[in-house]
Amino acid sequence: MAVAVAAMAAALVRAIYFTPAERLQGLAQKIFYVHVPSAWVAFLAFGLTAIAGGVWLFIKDPRLDRFAESSAEVGVIFTTGVLVSGPLWGKPIWGAWWVWDARLTSTLFLWFLFLGYLVLRSAVDEREARARYSAVVGILGALLIPFIHLSVYLFRTQHPTPVVANTAGIQMPGVMVATLFLSLGAFTLLYIALVRQRMALAAERDALLDASTAES
């Protein structure tokens, strides 16, 4: 966790003090270095949730279910970051806090889907049934991720197309690209640290439940 926090601090300091402001958007564009890494980690978290759930359906390893649960929970946190940072960036650029375009609306829907995933987990007591239902919901929810990524190409939308993962090549100065990749690495480290801690809590919870069941 200490490494992740240090990397986050380094990324934010570089973004604020050592990366120039974008010529047209000004200082508001610096939210980019929080918004995009948050989206990357959210998609990573939900994608891994789906993979872990899918593998659990075949081998029934409880560690996979704990990982899926932890990753989904952290993914919801980062998606919340996306939904908060997006309007903060959009207001000075678009003149509106929110527009119901395809990418924004589908990202909000993804957030609701995985919030429902967590509610489902809390509502089902039987461990294997909970893992099975959650795996199915996680897989179905993750199918929305490619749609969100492609939505700016499939629909007319105010959301800009990618400036790095673009068929036309990278459309940013090198110093901004370096800051972006530093932020992506820092946010990914934070995701790993949070999931590890959340999995440790889940393992302790399951051990206590097993001990309580054995005593009764």
mmCIF file with all atom_site columns, C-alpha atoms in Angstrom:
data_model
loop_
_atom_site.group_PDB
_atom_site.id
_atom_site.type_symbol
_atom_site.label_atom_id
_atom_site.label_alt_id
_atom_site.label_comp_id
_atom_site.label_asym_id
_atom_site.label_entity_id
_atom_site.label_seq_id
_atom_site.pdbx_PDB_ins_code
_atom_site.Cartn_x
_atom_site.Cartn_y
_atom_site.Cartn_z
_atom_site.occupancy
_atom_site.B_iso_or_equiv
_atom_site.pdbx_formal_charge
_atom_site.auth_seq_id
_atom_site.auth_comp_id
_atom_site.auth_asym_id
_atom_site.auth_atom_id
_atom_site.pdbx_PDB_model_num
ATOM 1   C CA . MET A 1 1   ? 0.000   0.000   0.000   1.00 0.00 ? 1   MET A CA 1
ATOM 2   C CA . ALA A 1 2   ? 2.844   2.411   0.795   1.00 0.00 ? 2   ALA A CA 1
ATOM 3   C CA . VAL A 1 3   ? 4.289   1.959   -2.703  1.00 0.00 ? 3   VAL A CA 1
ATOM 4   C CA . ALA A 1 4   ? 0.894   2.635   -4.270  1.00 0.00 ? 4   ALA A CA 1
ATOM 5   C CA . VAL A 1 5   ? 0.364   5.779   -2.195  1.00 0.00 ? 5   VAL A CA 1
ATOM 6   C CA . ALA A 1 6   ? 3.855   7.044   -3.084  1.00 0.00 ? 6   ALA A CA 1
ATOM 7   C CA . ALA A 1 7   ? 3.229   6.376   -6.780  1.00 0.00 ? 7   ALA A CA 1
ATOM 8   C CA . MET A 1 8   ? -0.119  8.185   -6.600  1.00 0.00 ? 8   MET A CA 1
ATOM 9   C CA . ALA A 1 9   ? 1.524   11.179  -4.926  1.00 0.00 ? 9   ALA A CA 1
ATOM 10  C CA . ALA A 1 10  ? 4.271   11.261  -7.564  1.00 0.00 ? 10  ALA A CA 1
ATOM 11  C CA . ALA A 1 11  ? 1.730   11.079  -10.397 1.00 0.00 ? 11  ALA A CA 1
ATOM 12  C CA . LEU A 1 12  ? -0.422  13.877  -8.971  1.00 0.00 ? 12  LEU A CA 1
ATOM 13  C CA . VAL A 1 13  ? 2.567   16.128  -8.291  1.00 0.00 ? 13  VAL A CA 1
ATOM 14  C CA . ARG A 1 14  ? 3.834   15.599  -11.831 1.00 0.00 ? 14  ARG A CA 1
ATOM 15  C CA . ALA A 1 15  ? 0.382   16.240  -13.314 1.00 0.00 ? 15  ALA A CA 1
ATOM 16  C CA . ILE A 1 16  ? -0.195  19.430  -11.330 1.00 0.00 ? 16  ILE A CA 1
ATOM 17  C CA . TYR A 1 17  ? 3.234   21.039  -11.270 1.00 0.00 ? 17  TYR A CA 1
ATOM 18  C CA . PHE A 1 18  ? 5.357   19.526  -14.038 1.00 0.00 ? 18  PHE A CA 1
ATOM 19  C CA . THR A 1 19  ? 2.912   18.931  -16.898 1.00 0.00 ? 19  THR A CA 1
ATOM 20  C CA . PRO A 1 20  ? 1.800   21.874  -19.033 1.00 0.00 ? 20  PRO A CA 1
ATOM 21  C CA . ALA A 1 21  ? -1.854  22.765  -19.327 1.00 0.00 ? 21  ALA A CA 1
ATOM 22  C CA . GLU A 1 22  ? -3.580  21.927  -22.588 1.00 0.00 ? 22  GLU A CA 1
ATOM 23  C CA . ARG A 1 23  ? -3.733  24.954  -24.894 1.00 0.00 ? 23  ARG A CA 1
ATOM 24  C CA . LEU A 1 24  ? -7.520  25.061  -25.393 1.00 0.00 ? 24  LEU A CA 1
ATOM 25  C CA . GLN A 1 25  ? -8.881  23.474  -22.219 1.00 0.00 ? 25  GLN A CA 1
ATOM 26  C CA . GLY A 1 26  ? -6.469  25.042  -19.752 1.00 0.00 ? 26  GLY A CA 1
ATOM 27  C CA . LEU A 1 27  ? -6.083  23.723  -16.221 1.00 0.00 ? 27  LEU A CA 1
ATOM 28  C CA . ALA A 1 28  ? -9.364  21.771  -16.413 1.00 0.00 ? 28  ALA A CA 1
ATOM 29  C CA . GLN A 1 29  ? -7.647  19.285  -18.711 1.00 0.00 ? 29  GLN A CA 1
ATOM 30  C CA . LYS A 1 30  ? -5.435  18.115  -15.831 1.00 0.00 ? 30  LYS A CA 1
ATOM 31  C CA . ILE A 1 31  ? -8.459  16.175  -14.523 1.00 0.00 ? 31  ILE A CA 1
ATOM 32  C CA . PHE A 1 32  ? -7.639  13.899  -17.477 1.00 0.00 ? 32  PHE A CA 1
ATOM 33  C CA . TYR A 1 33  ? -4.827  12.353  -15.385 1.00 0.00 ? 33  TYR A CA 1
ATOM 34  C CA . VAL A 1 34  ? -7.372  11.194  -12.808 1.00 0.00 ? 34  VAL A CA 1
ATOM 35  C CA . HIS A 1 35  ? -10.361 10.518  -15.049 1.00 0.00 ? 35  HIS A CA 1
ATOM 36  C CA . VAL A 1 36  ? -8.687  8.256   -17.612 1.00 0.00 ? 36  VAL A CA 1
ATOM 37  C CA . PRO A 1 37  ? -6.689  6.124   -15.113 1.00 0.00 ? 37  PRO A CA 1
ATOM 38  C CA . SER A 1 38  ? -9.846  5.714   -13.005 1.00 0.00 ? 38  SER A CA 1
ATOM 39  C CA . ALA A 1 39  ? -11.697 4.441   -16.082 1.00 0.00 ? 39  ALA A CA 1
ATOM 40  C CA . TRP A 1 40  ? -8.816  2.105   -16.966 1.00 0.00 ? 40  TRP A CA 1
ATOM 41  C CA . VAL A 1 41  ? -8.772  0.586   -13.473 1.00 0.00 ? 41  VAL A CA 1
ATOM 42  C CA . ALA A 1 42  ? -12.566 0.290   -13.375 1.00 0.00 ? 42  ALA A CA 1
ATOM 43  C CA . PHE A 1 43  ? -12.568 -1.657  -16.648 1.00 0.00 ? 43  PHE A CA 1
ATOM 44  C CA . LEU A 1 44  ? -9.627  -3.762  -15.471 1.00 0.00 ? 44  LEU A CA 1
ATOM 45  C CA . ALA A 1 45  ? -11.366 -4.524  -12.184 1.00 0.00 ? 45  ALA A CA 1
ATOM 46  C CA . PHE A 1 46  ? -14.652 -5.549  -13.770 1.00 0.00 ? 46  PHE A CA 1
ATOM 47  C CA . GLY A 1 47  ? -12.918 -7.536  -16.499 1.00 0.00 ? 47  GLY A CA 1
ATOM 48  C CA . LEU A 1 48  ? -10.954 -9.509  -13.916 1.00 0.00 ? 48  LEU A CA 1
ATOM 49  C CA . THR A 1 49  ? -14.130 -9.954  -11.874 1.00 0.00 ? 49  THR A CA 1
ATOM 50  C CA . ALA A 1 50  ? -15.753 -11.586 -14.898 1.00 0.00 ? 50  ALA A CA 1
ATOM 51  C CA . ILE A 1 51  ? -12.728 -13.801 -15.605 1.00 0.00 ? 51  ILE A CA 1
ATOM 52  C CA . ALA A 1 52  ? -12.450 -14.922 -11.969 1.00 0.00 ? 52  ALA A CA 1
ATOM 53  C CA . GLY A 1 53  ? -16.176 -15.636 -11.849 1.00 0.00 ? 53  GLY A CA 1
ATOM 54  C CA . GLY A 1 54  ? -16.051 -17.591 -15.084 1.00 0.00 ? 54  GLY A CA 1
ATOM 55  C CA . VAL A 1 55  ? -13.156 -19.746 -13.881 1.00 0.00 ? 55  VAL A CA 1
ATOM 56  C CA . TRP A 1 56  ? -14.917 -20.268 -10.532 1.00 0.00 ? 56  TRP A CA 1
ATOM 57  C CA . LEU A 1 57  ? -17.871 -21.823 -12.381 1.00 0.00 ? 57  LEU A CA 1
ATOM 58  C CA . PHE A 1 58  ? -15.527 -24.646 -13.455 1.00 0.00 ? 58  PHE A CA 1
ATOM 59  C CA . ILE A 1 59  ? -13.171 -25.197 -10.507 1.00 0.00 ? 59  ILE A CA 1
ATOM 60  C CA . LYS A 1 60  ? -15.164 -23.785 -7.534  1.00 0.00 ? 60  LYS A CA 1
ATOM 61  C CA . ASP A 1 61  ? -12.090 -22.347 -5.829  1.00 0.00 ? 61  ASP A CA 1
ATOM 62  C CA . PRO A 1 62  ? -13.278 -19.972 -3.054  1.00 0.00 ? 62  PRO A CA 1
ATOM 63  C CA . ARG A 1 63  ? -10.214 -17.780 -3.568  1.00 0.00 ? 63  ARG A CA 1
ATOM 64  C CA . LEU A 1 64  ? -11.491 -16.902 -7.032  1.00 0.00 ? 64  LEU A CA 1
ATOM 65  C CA . ASP A 1 65  ? -14.839 -15.873 -5.604  1.00 0.00 ? 65  ASP A CA 1
ATOM 66  C CA . ARG A 1 66  ? -13.141 -13.729 -2.964  1.00 0.00 ? 66  ARG A CA 1
ATOM 67  C CA . PHE A 1 67  ? -11.020 -12.111 -5.663  1.00 0.00 ? 67  PHE A CA 1
ATOM 68  C CA . ALA A 1 68  ? -14.072 -11.445 -7.850  1.00 0.00 ? 68  ALA A CA 1
ATOM 69  C CA . GLU A 1 69  ? -15.904 -9.880  -4.929  1.00 0.00 ? 69  GLU A CA 1
ATOM 70  C CA . SER A 1 70  ? -12.923 -7.724  -3.962  1.00 0.00 ? 70  SER A CA 1
ATOM 71  C CA . SER A 1 71  ? -12.188 -6.631  -7.516  1.00 0.00 ? 71  SER A CA 1
ATOM 72  C CA . ALA A 1 72  ? -15.821 -5.686  -8.135  1.00 0.00 ? 72  ALA A CA 1
ATOM 73  C CA . GLU A 1 73  ? -15.933 -3.639  -4.946  1.00 0.00 ? 73  GLU A CA 1
ATOM 74  C CA . VAL A 1 74  ? -12.763 -1.744  -5.853  1.00 0.00 ? 74  VAL A CA 1
ATOM 75  C CA . GLY A 1 75  ? -14.041 -1.343  -9.407  1.00 0.00 ? 75  GLY A CA 1
ATOM 76  C CA . VAL A 1 76  ? -17.191 0.351   -8.138  1.00 0.00 ? 76  VAL A CA 1
ATOM 77  C CA . ILE A 1 77  ? -15.017 2.803   -6.194  1.00 0.00 ? 77  ILE A CA 1
ATOM 78  C CA . PHE A 1 78  ? -12.988 3.692   -9.284  1.00 0.00 ? 78  PHE A CA 1
ATOM 79  C CA . THR A 1 79  ? -16.115 3.955   -11.446 1.00 0.00 ? 79  THR A CA 1
ATOM 80  C CA . THR A 1 80  ? -17.455 6.420   -8.899  1.00 0.00 ? 80  THR A CA 1
ATOM 81  C CA . GLY A 1 81  ? -14.232 8.351   -9.461  1.00 0.00 ? 81  GLY A CA 1
ATOM 82  C CA . VAL A 1 82  ? -14.926 8.326   -13.204 1.00 0.00 ? 82  VAL A CA 1
ATOM 83  C CA . LEU A 1 83  ? -18.472 9.590   -12.717 1.00 0.00 ? 83  LEU A CA 1
ATOM 84  C CA . VAL A 1 84  ? -17.320 12.363  -10.374 1.00 0.00 ? 84  VAL A CA 1
ATOM 85  C CA . SER A 1 85  ? -14.231 13.515  -12.284 1.00 0.00 ? 85  SER A CA 1
ATOM 86  C CA . GLY A 1 86  ? -16.028 13.465  -15.640 1.00 0.00 ? 86  GLY A CA 1
ATOM 87  C CA . PRO A 1 87  ? -18.560 16.193  -14.758 1.00 0.00 ? 87  PRO A CA 1
ATOM 88  C CA . LEU A 1 88  ? -15.846 18.246  -13.042 1.00 0.00 ? 88  LEU A CA 1
ATOM 89  C CA . TRP A 1 89  ? -13.937 18.206  -16.319 1.00 0.00 ? 89  TRP A CA 1
ATOM 90  C CA . GLY A 1 90  ? -17.004 18.521  -18.527 1.00 0.00 ? 90  GLY A CA 1
ATOM 91  C CA . LYS A 1 91  ? -18.566 21.575  -16.880 1.00 0.00 ? 91  LYS A CA 1
ATOM 92  C CA . PRO A 1 92  ? -15.897 24.130  -17.882 1.00 0.00 ? 92  PRO A CA 1
ATOM 93  C CA . ILE A 1 93  ? -15.412 22.514  -21.318 1.00 0.00 ? 93  ILE A CA 1
ATOM 94  C CA . TRP A 1 94  ? -18.959 21.577  -22.359 1.00 0.00 ? 94  TRP A CA 1
ATOM 95  C CA . GLY A 1 95  ? -20.830 24.061  -20.202 1.00 0.00 ? 95  GLY A CA 1
ATOM 96  C CA . ALA A 1 96  ? -22.840 21.264  -18.561 1.00 0.00 ? 96  ALA A CA 1
ATOM 97  C CA . TRP A 1 97  ? -22.216 18.897  -15.668 1.00 0.00 ? 97  TRP A CA 1
ATOM 98  C CA . TRP A 1 98  ? -23.759 15.951  -17.503 1.00 0.00 ? 98  TRP A CA 1
ATOM 99  C CA . VAL A 1 99  ? -24.914 15.077  -21.007 1.00 0.00 ? 99  VAL A CA 1
ATOM 100 C CA . TRP A 1 100 ? -26.760 11.868  -21.746 1.00 0.00 ? 100 TRP A CA 1
ATOM 101 C CA . ASP A 1 101 ? -24.474 10.673  -24.483 1.00 0.00 ? 101 ASP A CA 1
ATOM 102 C CA . ALA A 1 102 ? -23.675 7.017   -25.164 1.00 0.00 ? 102 ALA A CA 1
ATOM 103 C CA . ARG A 1 103 ? -20.405 6.722   -23.229 1.00 0.00 ? 103 ARG A CA 1
ATOM 104 C CA . LEU A 1 104 ? -21.539 8.596   -20.135 1.00 0.00 ? 104 LEU A CA 1
ATOM 105 C CA . THR A 1 105 ? -24.886 6.827   -19.964 1.00 0.00 ? 105 THR A CA 1
ATOM 106 C CA . SER A 1 106 ? -23.396 3.357   -20.484 1.00 0.00 ? 106 SER A CA 1
ATOM 107 C CA . THR A 1 107 ? -20.711 4.030   -17.850 1.00 0.00 ? 107 THR A CA 1
ATOM 108 C CA . LEU A 1 108 ? -23.427 5.006   -15.383 1.00 0.00 ? 108 LEU A CA 1
ATOM 109 C CA . PHE A 1 109 ? -25.284 1.815   -16.298 1.00 0.00 ? 109 PHE A CA 1
ATOM 110 C CA . LEU A 1 110 ? -22.098 -0.197  -15.683 1.00 0.00 ? 110 LEU A CA 1
ATOM 111 C CA . TRP A 1 111 ? -21.820 1.396   -12.235 1.00 0.00 ? 111 TRP A CA 1
ATOM 112 C CA . PHE A 1 112 ? -25.404 0.413   -11.415 1.00 0.00 ? 112 PHE A CA 1
ATOM 113 C CA . LEU A 1 113 ? -24.810 -3.135  -12.693 1.00 0.00 ? 113 LEU A CA 1
ATOM 114 C CA . PHE A 1 114 ? -21.864 -3.772  -10.404 1.00 0.00 ? 114 PHE A CA 1
ATOM 115 C CA . LEU A 1 115 ? -23.509 -1.979  -7.522  1.00 0.00 ? 115 LEU A CA 1
ATOM 116 C CA . GLY A 1 116 ? -26.293 -4.520  -8.045  1.00 0.00 ? 116 GLY A CA 1
ATOM 117 C CA . TYR A 1 117 ? -23.618 -7.248  -8.091  1.00 0.00 ? 117 TYR A CA 1
ATOM 118 C CA . LEU A 1 118 ? -22.525 -6.188  -4.596  1.00 0.00 ? 118 LEU A CA 1
ATOM 119 C CA . VAL A 1 119 ? -26.116 -5.971  -3.366  1.00 0.00 ? 119 VAL A CA 1
ATOM 120 C CA . LEU A 1 120 ? -26.727 -9.487  -4.717  1.00 0.00 ? 120 LEU A CA 1
ATOM 121 C CA . ARG A 1 121 ? -23.732 -10.798 -2.788  1.00 0.00 ? 121 ARG A CA 1
ATOM 122 C CA . SER A 1 122 ? -25.024 -9.290  0.431   1.00 0.00 ? 122 SER A CA 1
ATOM 123 C CA . ALA A 1 123 ? -28.510 -10.724 -0.138  1.00 0.00 ? 123 ALA A CA 1
ATOM 124 C CA . VAL A 1 124 ? -27.556 -14.390 -0.675  1.00 0.00 ? 124 VAL A CA 1
ATOM 125 C CA . ASP A 1 125 ? -26.291 -16.256 2.390   1.00 0.00 ? 125 ASP A CA 1
ATOM 126 C CA . GLU A 1 126 ? -25.456 -19.653 0.893   1.00 0.00 ? 126 GLU A CA 1
ATOM 127 C CA . ARG A 1 127 ? -21.847 -19.370 -0.237  1.00 0.00 ? 127 ARG A CA 1
ATOM 128 C CA . GLU A 1 128 ? -21.882 -21.494 -3.390  1.00 0.00 ? 128 GLU A CA 1
ATOM 129 C CA . ALA A 1 129 ? -25.160 -20.052 -4.665  1.00 0.00 ? 129 ALA A CA 1
ATOM 130 C CA . ARG A 1 130 ? -23.864 -16.540 -4.001  1.00 0.00 ? 130 ARG A CA 1
ATOM 131 C CA . ALA A 1 131 ? -20.688 -17.229 -5.945  1.00 0.00 ? 131 ALA A CA 1
ATOM 132 C CA . ARG A 1 132 ? -22.611 -18.783 -8.848  1.00 0.00 ? 132 ARG A CA 1
ATOM 133 C CA . TYR A 1 133 ? -25.127 -15.954 -9.180  1.00 0.00 ? 133 TYR A CA 1
ATOM 134 C CA . SER A 1 134 ? -22.384 -13.368 -8.803  1.00 0.00 ? 134 SER A CA 1
ATOM 135 C CA . ALA A 1 135 ? -20.240 -15.018 -11.482 1.00 0.00 ? 135 ALA A CA 1
ATOM 136 C CA . VAL A 1 136 ? -23.085 -14.831 -13.995 1.00 0.00 ? 136 VAL A CA 1
ATOM 137 C CA . VAL A 1 137 ? -23.854 -11.188 -13.194 1.00 0.00 ? 137 VAL A CA 1
ATOM 138 C CA . GLY A 1 138 ? -20.153 -10.298 -13.325 1.00 0.00 ? 138 GLY A CA 1
ATOM 139 C CA . ILE A 1 139 ? -19.705 -11.891 -16.740 1.00 0.00 ? 139 ILE A CA 1
ATOM 140 C CA . LEU A 1 140 ? -22.812 -10.217 -18.155 1.00 0.00 ? 140 LEU A CA 1
ATOM 141 C CA . GLY A 1 141 ? -21.809 -6.859  -16.684 1.00 0.00 ? 141 GLY A CA 1
ATOM 142 C CA . ALA A 1 142 ? -18.313 -6.999  -18.151 1.00 0.00 ? 142 ALA A CA 1
ATOM 143 C CA . LEU A 1 143 ? -19.779 -7.446  -21.640 1.00 0.00 ? 143 LEU A CA 1
ATOM 144 C CA . LEU A 1 144 ? -20.709 -3.776  -21.450 1.00 0.00 ? 144 LEU A CA 1
ATOM 145 C CA . ILE A 1 145 ? -17.040 -2.699  -21.314 1.00 0.00 ? 145 ILE A CA 1
ATOM 146 C CA . PRO A 1 146 ? -16.260 -3.132  -25.065 1.00 0.00 ? 146 PRO A CA 1
ATOM 147 C CA . PHE A 1 147 ? -19.462 -1.258  -25.884 1.00 0.00 ? 147 PHE A CA 1
ATOM 148 C CA . ILE A 1 148 ? -18.416 1.663   -23.675 1.00 0.00 ? 148 ILE A CA 1
ATOM 149 C CA . HIS A 1 149 ? -15.003 1.785   -25.341 1.00 0.00 ? 149 HIS A CA 1
ATOM 150 C CA . LEU A 1 150 ? -16.469 1.693   -28.866 1.00 0.00 ? 150 LEU A CA 1
ATOM 151 C CA . SER A 1 151 ? -19.435 3.975   -28.160 1.00 0.00 ? 151 SER A CA 1
ATOM 152 C CA . VAL A 1 152 ? -17.579 7.125   -29.266 1.00 0.00 ? 152 VAL A CA 1
ATOM 153 C CA . TYR A 1 153 ? -17.113 5.503   -32.694 1.00 0.00 ? 153 TYR A CA 1
ATOM 154 C CA . LEU A 1 154 ? -20.588 3.971   -32.958 1.00 0.00 ? 154 LEU A CA 1
ATOM 155 C CA . PHE A 1 155 ? -22.609 7.045   -31.972 1.00 0.00 ? 155 PHE A CA 1
ATOM 156 C CA . ARG A 1 156 ? -22.448 10.797  -32.266 1.00 0.00 ? 156 ARG A CA 1
ATOM 157 C CA . THR A 1 157 ? -21.285 11.868  -28.847 1.00 0.00 ? 157 THR A CA 1
ATOM 158 C CA . GLN A 1 158 ? -19.745 14.839  -27.079 1.00 0.00 ? 158 GLN A CA 1
ATOM 159 C CA . HIS A 1 159 ? -17.199 12.591  -25.438 1.00 0.00 ? 159 HIS A CA 1
ATOM 160 C CA . PRO A 1 160 ? -13.837 12.844  -27.236 1.00 0.00 ? 160 PRO A CA 1
ATOM 161 C CA . THR A 1 161 ? -12.281 9.872   -28.983 1.00 0.00 ? 161 THR A CA 1
ATOM 162 C CA . PRO A 1 162 ? -9.154  8.355   -27.381 1.00 0.00 ? 162 PRO A CA 1
ATOM 163 C CA . VAL A 1 163 ? -5.982  10.400  -27.827 1.00 0.00 ? 163 VAL A CA 1
ATOM 164 C CA . VAL A 1 164 ? -3.550  7.540   -27.084 1.00 0.00 ? 164 VAL A CA 1
ATOM 165 C CA . ALA A 1 165 ? -5.215  4.253   -28.105 1.00 0.00 ? 165 ALA A CA 1
ATOM 166 C CA . ASN A 1 166 ? -6.138  5.669   -31.474 1.00 0.00 ? 166 ASN A CA 1
ATOM 167 C CA . THR A 1 167 ? -5.712  4.351   -35.018 1.00 0.00 ? 167 THR A CA 1
ATOM 168 C CA . ALA A 1 168 ? -4.298  7.745   -36.000 1.00 0.00 ? 168 ALA A CA 1
ATOM 169 C CA . GLY A 1 169 ? -1.521  7.436   -33.442 1.00 0.00 ? 169 GLY A CA 1
ATOM 170 C CA . ILE A 1 170 ? -0.825  9.265   -30.196 1.00 0.00 ? 170 ILE A CA 1
ATOM 171 C CA . GLN A 1 171 ? -2.235  12.782  -30.323 1.00 0.00 ? 171 GLN A CA 1
ATOM 172 C CA . MET A 1 172 ? -0.577  14.231  -27.224 1.00 0.00 ? 172 MET A CA 1
ATOM 173 C CA . PRO A 1 173 ? 2.811   15.809  -26.500 1.00 0.00 ? 173 PRO A CA 1
ATOM 174 C CA . GLY A 1 174 ? 5.360   13.418  -25.026 1.00 0.00 ? 174 GLY A CA 1
ATOM 175 C CA . VAL A 1 175 ? 5.378   15.073  -21.607 1.00 0.00 ? 175 VAL A CA 1
ATOM 176 C CA . MET A 1 176 ? 1.617   14.549  -21.301 1.00 0.00 ? 176 MET A CA 1
ATOM 177 C CA . VAL A 1 177 ? 1.883   10.946  -22.460 1.00 0.00 ? 177 VAL A CA 1
ATOM 178 C CA . ALA A 1 178 ? 4.567   10.284  -19.825 1.00 0.00 ? 178 ALA A CA 1
ATOM 179 C CA . THR A 1 179 ? 2.350   11.776  -17.106 1.00 0.00 ? 179 THR A CA 1
ATOM 180 C CA . LEU A 1 180 ? -0.599  9.730   -18.303 1.00 0.00 ? 180 LEU A CA 1
ATOM 181 C CA . PHE A 1 181 ? 1.348   6.467   -18.177 1.00 0.00 ? 181 PHE A CA 1
ATOM 182 C CA . LEU A 1 182 ? 2.726   7.336   -14.737 1.00 0.00 ? 182 LEU A CA 1
ATOM 183 C CA . SER A 1 183 ? -0.851  7.910   -13.560 1.00 0.00 ? 183 SER A CA 1
ATOM 184 C CA . LEU A 1 184 ? -2.013  4.662   -15.148 1.00 0.00 ? 184 LEU A CA 1
ATOM 185 C CA . GLY A 1 185 ? 0.741   2.770   -13.342 1.00 0.00 ? 185 GLY A CA 1
ATOM 186 C CA . ALA A 1 186 ? 0.024   4.487   -10.022 1.00 0.00 ? 186 ALA A CA 1
ATOM 187 C CA . PHE A 1 187 ? -3.717  3.828   -10.212 1.00 0.00 ? 187 PHE A CA 1
ATOM 188 C CA . THR A 1 188 ? -3.069  0.196   -11.147 1.00 0.00 ? 188 THR A CA 1
ATOM 189 C CA . LEU A 1 189 ? -0.785  -0.223  -8.125  1.00 0.00 ? 189 LEU A CA 1
ATOM 190 C CA . LEU A 1 190 ? -3.504  1.289   -5.941  1.00 0.00 ? 190 LEU A CA 1
ATOM 191 C CA . TYR A 1 191 ? -6.014  -1.178  -7.395  1.00 0.00 ? 191 TYR A CA 1
ATOM 192 C CA . ILE A 1 192 ? -3.694  -4.107  -6.580  1.00 0.00 ? 192 ILE A CA 1
ATOM 193 C CA . ALA A 1 193 ? -3.107  -2.858  -3.036  1.00 0.00 ? 193 ALA A CA 1
ATOM 194 C CA . LEU A 1 194 ? -6.821  -2.333  -2.360  1.00 0.00 ? 194 LEU A CA 1
ATOM 195 C CA . VAL A 1 195 ? -7.793  -5.730  -3.766  1.00 0.00 ? 195 VAL A CA 1
ATOM 196 C CA . ARG A 1 196 ? -5.135  -7.486  -1.678  1.00 0.00 ? 196 ARG A CA 1
ATOM 197 C CA . GLN A 1 197 ? -6.405  -5.839  1.491   1.00 0.00 ? 197 GLN A CA 1
ATOM 198 C CA . ARG A 1 198 ? -10.032 -6.543  0.589   1.00 0.00 ? 198 ARG A CA 1
ATOM 199 C CA . MET A 1 199 ? -9.239  -10.194 -0.131  1.00 0.00 ? 199 MET A CA 1
ATOM 200 C CA . ALA A 1 200 ? -7.519  -10.526 3.242   1.00 0.00 ? 200 ALA A CA 1
ATOM 201 C CA . LEU A 1 201 ? -10.663 -9.221  4.935   1.00 0.00 ? 201 LEU A CA 1
ATOM 202 C CA . ALA A 1 202 ? -12.825 -11.612 2.899   1.00 0.00 ? 202 ALA A CA 1
ATOM 203 C CA . ALA A 1 203 ? -10.601 -14.566 3.870   1.00 0.00 ? 203 ALA A CA 1
ATOM 204 C CA . GLU A 1 204 ? -10.875 -13.631 7.554   1.00 0.00 ? 204 GLU A CA 1
ATOM 205 C CA . ARG A 1 205 ? -14.642 -13.311 7.230   1.00 0.00 ? 205 ARG A CA 1
ATOM 206 C CA . ASP A 1 206 ? -14.963 -16.746 5.634   1.00 0.00 ? 206 ASP A CA 1
ATOM 207 C CA . ALA A 1 207 ? -12.681 -18.295 8.261   1.00 0.00 ? 207 ALA A CA 1
ATOM 208 C CA . LEU A 1 208 ? -14.836 -16.862 11.043  1.00 0.00 ? 208 LEU A CA 1
ATOM 209 C CA . LEU A 1 209 ? -18.002 -18.127 9.358   1.00 0.00 ? 209 LEU A CA 1
ATOM 210 C CA . ASP A 1 210 ? -16.456 -21.596 8.959   1.00 0.00 ? 210 ASP A CA 1
ATOM 211 C CA . ALA A 1 211 ? -15.396 -21.639 12.615  1.00 0.00 ? 211 ALA A CA 1
ATOM 212 C CA . SER A 1 212 ? -18.868 -20.531 13.708  1.00 0.00 ? 212 SER A CA 1
ATOM 213 C CA . THR A 1 213 ? -20.483 -23.231 11.572  1.00 0.00 ? 213 THR A CA 1
ATOM 214 C CA . ALA A 1 214 ? -18.160 -25.900 12.957  1.00 0.00 ? 214 ALA A CA 1
ATOM 215 C CA . GLU A 1 215 ? -18.951 -24.935 16.559  1.00 0.00 ? 215 GLU A CA 1
ATOM 216 C CA . SER A 1 216 ? -22.685 -25.065 15.931  1.00 0.00 ? 216 SER A CA 1
#
